[in-house]
PDB file of C-alpha atoms in Angstrom:
ATOM      1  CA  MET E   1     203.984 244.756-224.945  1.00  0.00           C
ATOM      2  CA  CYS E   2     201.294 246.566-222.952  1.00  0.00           C
ATOM      3  CA  ASN E   3     200.988 246.423-219.177  1.00  0.00           C
ATOM      4  CA  LEU E   4     197.681 244.717-218.310  1.00  0.00           C
ATOM      5  CA  ASN E   5     197.887 245.964-214.714  1.00  0.00           C
ATOM      6  CA  VAL E   6     197.263 249.484-215.956  1.00  0.00           C
ATOM      7  CA  LEU E   7     194.455 248.538-218.317  1.00  0.00           C
ATOM      8  CA  LEU E   8     192.379 245.682-216.889  1.00  0.00           C
ATOM      9  CA  ASP E   9     189.660 246.376-214.318  1.00  0.00           C
ATOM     10  CA  VAL E  10     187.068 243.701-215.217  1.00  0.00           C
ATOM     11  CA  LEU E  11     187.695 240.177-216.467  1.00  0.00           C
ATOM     12  CA  SER E  12     184.400 238.651-217.588  1.00  0.00           C
ATOM     13  CA  LEU E  13     184.582 235.336-219.424  1.00  0.00           C
ATOM     14  CA  GLU E  14     181.285 233.820-218.325  1.00  0.00           C
ATOM     15  CA  PHE E  15     179.648 231.226-220.640  1.00  0.00           C
ATOM     16  CA  ASN E  16     182.752 230.703-222.794  1.00  0.00           C
ATOM     17  CA  THR E  17     183.205 226.933-222.431  1.00  0.00           C
ATOM     18  CA  LEU E  18     186.650 227.536-220.936  1.00  0.00           C
ATOM     19  CA  GLU E  19     188.339 224.303-219.818  1.00  0.00           C
ATOM     20  CA  GLY E  20     191.242 223.510-217.544  1.00  0.00           C
ATOM     21  CA  MET E  21     192.593 225.202-214.460  1.00  0.00           C
ATOM     22  CA  ILE E  22     192.269 228.887-213.633  1.00  0.00           C
ATOM     23  CA  PRO E  23     195.597 230.428-214.688  1.00  0.00           C
ATOM     24  CA  LYS E  24     197.564 231.639-211.677  1.00  0.00           C
ATOM     25  CA  SER E  25     198.738 234.585-213.789  1.00  0.00           C
ATOM     26  CA  ILE E  26     195.297 236.174-213.328  1.00  0.00           C
ATOM     27  CA  THR E  27     196.201 236.711-209.687  1.00  0.00           C
ATOM     28  CA  SER E  28     199.013 239.078-210.685  1.00  0.00           C
ATOM     29  CA  ILE E  29     196.640 241.602-212.294  1.00  0.00           C
ATOM     30  CA  SER E  30     196.384 243.854-209.255  1.00  0.00           C
ATOM     31  CA  THR E  31     193.945 246.322-210.842  1.00  0.00           C
ATOM     32  CA  LEU E  32     191.085 243.822-211.121  1.00  0.00           C
ATOM     33  CA  SER E  33     187.869 244.746-209.344  1.00  0.00           C
ATOM     34  CA  ALA E  34     185.754 242.013-210.949  1.00  0.00           C
ATOM     35  CA  ILE E  35     186.418 238.463-212.097  1.00  0.00           C
ATOM     36  CA  ASN E  36     183.583 236.505-213.666  1.00  0.00           C
ATOM     37  CA  LEU E  37     184.556 233.009-214.759  1.00  0.00           C
ATOM     38  CA  GLY E  38     181.137 231.505-214.080  1.00  0.00           C
ATOM     39  CA  SER E  39     179.420 228.862-216.205  1.00  0.00           C
ATOM     40  CA  ASN E  40     182.499 227.335-217.814  1.00  0.00           C
ATOM     41  CA  ILE E  41     184.195 223.957-217.388  1.00  0.00           C
ATOM     42  CA  LEU E  42     187.065 225.073-215.141  1.00  0.00           C
ATOM     43  CA  THR E  43     188.722 222.423-212.983  1.00  0.00           C
ATOM     44  CA  GLY E  44     191.273 222.310-210.187  1.00  0.00           C
ATOM     45  CA  SER E  45     191.447 224.478-207.122  1.00  0.00           C
ATOM     46  CA  ILE E  46     190.686 228.146-206.550  1.00  0.00           C
ATOM     47  CA  PRO E  47     194.048 229.963-206.692  1.00  0.00           C
ATOM     48  CA  MET E  48     195.196 231.243-203.290  1.00  0.00           C
ATOM     49  CA  GLY E  49     196.598 234.279-205.099  1.00  0.00           C
ATOM     50  CA  PHE E  50     193.096 235.704-205.497  1.00  0.00           C
ATOM     51  CA  GLY E  51     193.562 236.800-201.874  1.00  0.00           C
ATOM     52  CA  GLN E  52     196.173 239.325-203.054  1.00  0.00           C
ATOM     53  CA  LEU E  53     193.742 241.207-205.297  1.00  0.00           C
ATOM     54  CA  SER E  54     192.858 243.936-202.803  1.00  0.00           C
ATOM     55  CA  LYS E  55     190.533 245.825-205.180  1.00  0.00           C
ATOM     56  CA  LEU E  56     188.361 242.805-205.936  1.00  0.00           C
ATOM     57  CA  VAL E  57     184.627 243.452-205.417  1.00  0.00           C
ATOM     58  CA  PHE E  58     183.212 240.587-207.530  1.00  0.00           C
ATOM     59  CA  LEU E  59     184.612 237.039-207.605  1.00  0.00           C
ATOM     60  CA  LEU E  60     182.194 234.866-209.563  1.00  0.00           C
ATOM     61  CA  LEU E  61     183.337 231.272-210.034  1.00  0.00           C
ATOM     62  CA  ASP E  62     179.945 229.553-209.981  1.00  0.00           C
ATOM     63  CA  ASP E  63     178.856 226.669-212.226  1.00  0.00           C
ATOM     64  CA  ASN E  64     182.241 225.097-212.951  1.00  0.00           C
ATOM     65  CA  ASP E  65     183.955 221.890-211.857  1.00  0.00           C
ATOM     66  CA  LEU E  66     186.282 223.393-209.238  1.00  0.00           C
ATOM     67  CA  SER E  67     187.592 221.157-206.449  1.00  0.00           C
ATOM     68  CA  GLY E  68     189.457 221.307-203.151  1.00  0.00           C
ATOM     69  CA  ASN E  69     189.037 223.664-200.227  1.00  0.00           C
ATOM     70  CA  VAL E  70     188.024 227.296-200.454  1.00  0.00           C
ATOM     71  CA  PRO E  71     191.269 229.214-199.745  1.00  0.00           C
ATOM     72  CA  THR E  72     191.374 231.108-196.447  1.00  0.00           C
ATOM     73  CA  GLU E  73     193.292 233.820-198.323  1.00  0.00           C
ATOM     74  CA  LEU E  74     189.992 235.033-199.794  1.00  0.00           C
ATOM     75  CA  GLY E  75     189.288 236.374-196.307  1.00  0.00           C
ATOM     76  CA  LYS E  76     191.874 239.118-196.967  1.00  0.00           C
ATOM     77  CA  LEU E  77     189.606 240.682-199.602  1.00  0.00           C
ATOM     78  CA  LYS E  78     188.129 243.531-197.572  1.00  0.00           C
ATOM     79  CA  SER E  79     186.524 245.067-200.695  1.00  0.00           C
ATOM     80  CA  LEU E  80     184.756 241.846-201.687  1.00  0.00           C
ATOM     81  CA  GLU E  81     180.971 242.219-201.922  1.00  0.00           C
ATOM     82  CA  HIS E  82     179.974 239.289-204.167  1.00  0.00           C
ATOM     83  CA  LEU E  83     181.421 235.775-203.889  1.00  0.00           C
ATOM     84  CA  HIS E  84     179.736 233.063-205.987  1.00  0.00           C
ATOM     85  CA  LEU E  85     181.100 229.545-205.526  1.00  0.00           C
ATOM     86  CA  ASP E  86     177.854 227.613-205.992  1.00  0.00           C
ATOM     87  CA  LEU E  87     177.400 224.797-208.520  1.00  0.00           C
ATOM     88  CA  ASN E  88     180.910 223.442-207.942  1.00  0.00           C
ATOM     89  CA  GLU E  89     180.084 219.994-206.567  1.00  0.00           C
ATOM     90  CA  LYS E  90     183.717 218.994-205.942  1.00  0.00           C
ATOM     91  CA  LEU E  91     184.548 221.818-203.522  1.00  0.00           C
ATOM     92  CA  THR E  92     185.255 220.310-200.106  1.00  0.00           C
ATOM     93  CA  GLY E  93     185.805 221.386-196.530  1.00  0.00           C
ATOM     94  CA  GLU E  94     183.844 224.332-195.275  1.00  0.00           C
ATOM     95  CA  ILE E  95     183.690 228.075-195.733  1.00  0.00           C
ATOM     96  CA  PRO E  96     186.703 229.423-193.815  1.00  0.00           C
ATOM     97  CA  PRO E  97     185.923 231.722-190.862  1.00  0.00           C
ATOM     98  CA  GLU E  98     188.062 234.409-192.524  1.00  0.00           C
ATOM     99  CA  ILE E  99     185.466 234.612-195.302  1.00  0.00           C
ATOM    100  CA  CYS E 100     182.590 234.550-192.815  1.00  0.00           C
ATOM    101  CA  ASN E 101     184.170 237.568-191.117  1.00  0.00           C
ATOM    102  CA  LEU E 102     183.775 239.502-194.376  1.00  0.00           C
ATOM    103  CA  THR E 103     179.981 239.253-194.043  1.00  0.00           C
ATOM    104  CA  GLU E 104     180.261 241.659-191.112  1.00  0.00           C
ATOM    105  CA  GLY E 105     181.787 244.189-193.521  1.00  0.00           C
ATOM    106  CA  GLY E 106     180.953 244.498-197.186  1.00  0.00           C
ATOM    107  CA  LEU E 107     180.362 240.902-198.322  1.00  0.00           C
ATOM    108  CA  SER E 108     176.620 240.863-198.895  1.00  0.00           C
ATOM    109  CA  ASP E 109     176.260 238.207-201.606  1.00  0.00           C
ATOM    110  CA  LEU E 110     177.772 234.822-200.680  1.00  0.00           C
ATOM    111  CA  ARG E 111     176.582 231.876-202.770  1.00  0.00           C
ATOM    112  CA  VAL E 112     177.825 228.377-201.963  1.00  0.00           C
ATOM    113  CA  ASP E 113     176.660 224.774-202.167  1.00  0.00           C
ATOM    114  CA  CYS E 114     175.432 222.995-199.055  1.00  0.00           C
ATOM    115  CA  GLN E 115     178.347 220.517-198.940  1.00  0.00           C
ATOM    116  CA  ILE E 116     180.731 223.312-197.855  1.00  0.00           C
ATOM    117  CA  CYS E 117     178.164 225.097-195.717  1.00  0.00           C
ATOM    118  CA  THR E 118     178.507 223.254-192.400  1.00  0.00           C
ATOM    119  CA  SER E 119     176.986 224.119-189.050  1.00  0.00           C
ATOM    120  CA  SER E 120     180.264 225.763-187.989  1.00  0.00           C
ATOM    121  CA  SER E 121     180.094 228.131-190.966  1.00  0.00           C
ATOM    122  CA  ARG E 122     178.108 230.884-189.326  1.00  0.00           C
ATOM    123  CA  CYS E 123     177.878 232.890-192.550  1.00  0.00           C
ATOM    124  CA  CYS E 124     175.892 230.208-194.345  1.00  0.00           C
ATOM    125  CA  SER E 125     172.320 231.218-193.794  1.00  0.00           C
ATOM    126  CA  GLU E 126     171.433 229.835-197.224  1.00  0.00           C
ATOM    127  CA  CYS E 127     173.049 227.324-199.524  1.00  0.00           C
ATOM    128  CA  ASN E 128     172.353 225.878-202.936  1.00  0.00           C
ATOM    129  CA  LYS E 129     170.937 222.351-202.693  1.00  0.00           C
ATOM    130  CA  GLN E 130     171.880 220.756-205.996  1.00  0.00           C
TER     131      GLN E 130
END
């Protein structure tokens, strides 16, 4: 069996009508620099393990049916430049300050819905009003 950690840099499964929860096994592929699971029918929470993917530049989870809080662990992703969480109406809470701190570094493209973009989330200059 081949070792996916050596081979996989980009995982792009956008517009594939994928259903169910995001497999936690994705978070063990340490070589990933881009994950695009946007525009599917994914449910459940965002795996905390995404915070371990230190090479991740793109994390695109927009236009799904994800729920729960945005994990603070995503704030560990110092290489992250693009984070799309918009069009997930069931996400709750607010954008963690750890993620807002990334906007002072390389995170230049943060897309979220207004329900998780509260006044205490200083990184939310814009939000998607559904």
